[in-house]
XYZ file of C-alpha atoms in Angstrom:
87
model
C -8.385 38.576 37.647
C -5.245 40.635 37.992
C -5.436 43.375 40.549
C -5.445 47.069 39.552
C -5.795 46.586 35.761
C -9.597 46.464 35.559
C -11.861 49.496 35.943
C -14.157 49.673 38.925
C -17.676 48.363 38.314
C -20.171 50.428 40.299
C -23.899 50.945 40.468
C -25.115 54.290 39.072
C -28.378 55.971 38.204
C -28.745 57.012 34.572
C -31.068 60.014 34.489
C -32.844 61.164 31.307
C -33.746 64.742 32.186
C -35.881 65.267 29.064
C -38.617 62.978 30.387
C -37.631 62.494 34.069
C -36.785 58.799 33.547
C -34.227 57.026 35.746
C -32.797 53.556 35.845
C -30.245 51.886 38.106
C -27.530 49.762 36.523
C -23.848 48.968 36.826
C -21.174 50.625 34.727
C -17.447 51.152 34.465
C -17.936 54.859 33.657
C -16.096 57.309 35.894
C -18.389 58.399 38.731
C -15.921 60.321 40.877
C -17.170 63.784 41.711
C -20.622 63.096 40.251
C -23.790 64.294 41.943
C -25.697 61.716 43.980
C -29.377 60.853 44.058
C -31.479 58.641 46.310
C -32.973 55.547 44.729
C -36.154 53.760 45.818
C -34.160 51.460 48.100
C -33.082 54.468 50.198
C -29.408 54.363 49.181
C -27.590 57.152 47.356
C -25.936 56.419 44.041
C -23.904 58.587 41.633
C -25.904 60.057 38.734
C -24.951 60.128 35.059
C -27.187 62.457 33.049
C -28.106 61.362 29.542
C -30.009 63.165 26.827
C -31.832 60.251 25.195
C -33.074 56.981 26.633
C -35.605 54.349 25.602
C -38.343 56.533 27.161
C -37.536 59.580 25.010
C -36.078 58.131 21.775
C -38.530 58.483 18.854
C -37.964 54.914 17.649
C -38.993 53.378 20.981
C -41.837 55.794 21.690
C -43.462 55.260 18.292
C -43.159 58.888 17.248
C -40.577 58.353 14.520
C -41.177 59.316 10.934
C -41.540 56.600 8.345
C -40.011 57.621 5.058
C -42.157 57.060 1.978
C -39.446 55.554 -0.209
C -41.811 54.564 -2.990
C -43.103 58.125 -3.235
C -39.568 59.515 -3.287
C -38.561 57.176 -6.110
C -41.622 58.137 -8.171
C -40.868 61.822 -7.683
C -37.276 61.261 -8.779
C -38.391 59.395 -11.931
C -40.930 62.087 -12.804
C -38.425 64.886 -12.345
C -35.670 63.320 -14.426
C -37.828 61.610 -17.027
C -38.848 65.051 -18.326
C -35.234 66.130 -18.879
C -34.130 62.858 -20.457
C -37.173 62.651 -22.762
C -36.406 66.045 -24.296
C -32.932 65.030 -25.430
């Protein structure tokens, strides 16, 4: 690899504050001046706060709404069949 053209690849803690969920991973995101937090191994790592993670996203938690597409289509047909039948 060429020197000084690649971003630094550091370990950081991603912290989902909505459900107090943390995970440690590596990233090229800028971590200069970020707050630090201790991990379970006793070392301090920079923290990147996120709003949604797999622990809080409705799709992964099973709390997402399932749209009733068949019901919506029937409602549409009923609504517009009345206006087209009168013509």
